[in-house]
XYZ file of C-alpha atoms in Angstrom:
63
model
C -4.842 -6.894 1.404
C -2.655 -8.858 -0.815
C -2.860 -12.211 -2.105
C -0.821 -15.163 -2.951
C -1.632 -17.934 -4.142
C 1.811 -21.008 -3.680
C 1.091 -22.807 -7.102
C 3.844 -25.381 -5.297
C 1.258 -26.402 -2.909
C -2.220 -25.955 -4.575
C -4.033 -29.404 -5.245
C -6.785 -27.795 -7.382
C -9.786 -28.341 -5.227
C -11.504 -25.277 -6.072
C -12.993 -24.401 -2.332
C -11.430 -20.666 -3.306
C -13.159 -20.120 -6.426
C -16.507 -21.559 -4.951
C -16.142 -19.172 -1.900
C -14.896 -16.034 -3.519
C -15.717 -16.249 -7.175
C -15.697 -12.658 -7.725
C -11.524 -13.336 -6.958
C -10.414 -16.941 -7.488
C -10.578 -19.025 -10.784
C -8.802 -21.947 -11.591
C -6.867 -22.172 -14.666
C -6.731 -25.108 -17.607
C -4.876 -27.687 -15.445
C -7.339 -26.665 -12.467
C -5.079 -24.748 -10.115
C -5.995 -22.032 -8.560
C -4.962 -18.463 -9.741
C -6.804 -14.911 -9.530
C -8.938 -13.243 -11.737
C -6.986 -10.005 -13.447
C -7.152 -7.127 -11.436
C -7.927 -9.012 -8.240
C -4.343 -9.376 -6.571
C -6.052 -6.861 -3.969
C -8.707 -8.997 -3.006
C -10.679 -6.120 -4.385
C -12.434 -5.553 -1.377
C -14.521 -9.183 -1.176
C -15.598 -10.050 2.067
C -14.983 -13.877 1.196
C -11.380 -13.919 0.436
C -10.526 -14.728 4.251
C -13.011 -17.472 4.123
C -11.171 -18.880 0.670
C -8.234 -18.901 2.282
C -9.693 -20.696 5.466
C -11.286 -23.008 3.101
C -8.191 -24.120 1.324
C -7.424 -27.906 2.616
C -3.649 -27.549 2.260
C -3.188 -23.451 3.371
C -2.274 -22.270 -0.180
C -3.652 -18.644 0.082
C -1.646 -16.508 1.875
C -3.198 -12.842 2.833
C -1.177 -9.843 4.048
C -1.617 -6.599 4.484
């Protein structure tokens, strides 16, 4: 699965890095942005939920 994140859109809520924390963070301004290594989703079970959880549909998951 790959992830992408539209820094264009983000508002910086944070509902991705409270529902998969093992793959979101947000960085110094608050945005959201993934942890190194993690552009996979690395396998989390809650990255589709991050993304569902994202108030303006910022996450974008392929395969």
């Amino acid at each position: 699965m790959d992830i992408s994140i539209n820094k264009d859109v983000c508002i910086g809520s944070g509902q991705c890095a409270l529902t998969a924390p093992k793959v979101f963070t947000q960085d110094d301004d608050g945005f959201s942005e993934l942890l190194p290594g993690r552009a996979d989703g690395g396998g989390d079970p809650m990255v589709r939920e991050a993304a569902r959880a994202c108030p303006v549909q910022a996450i974008a998951l392929g395969e």
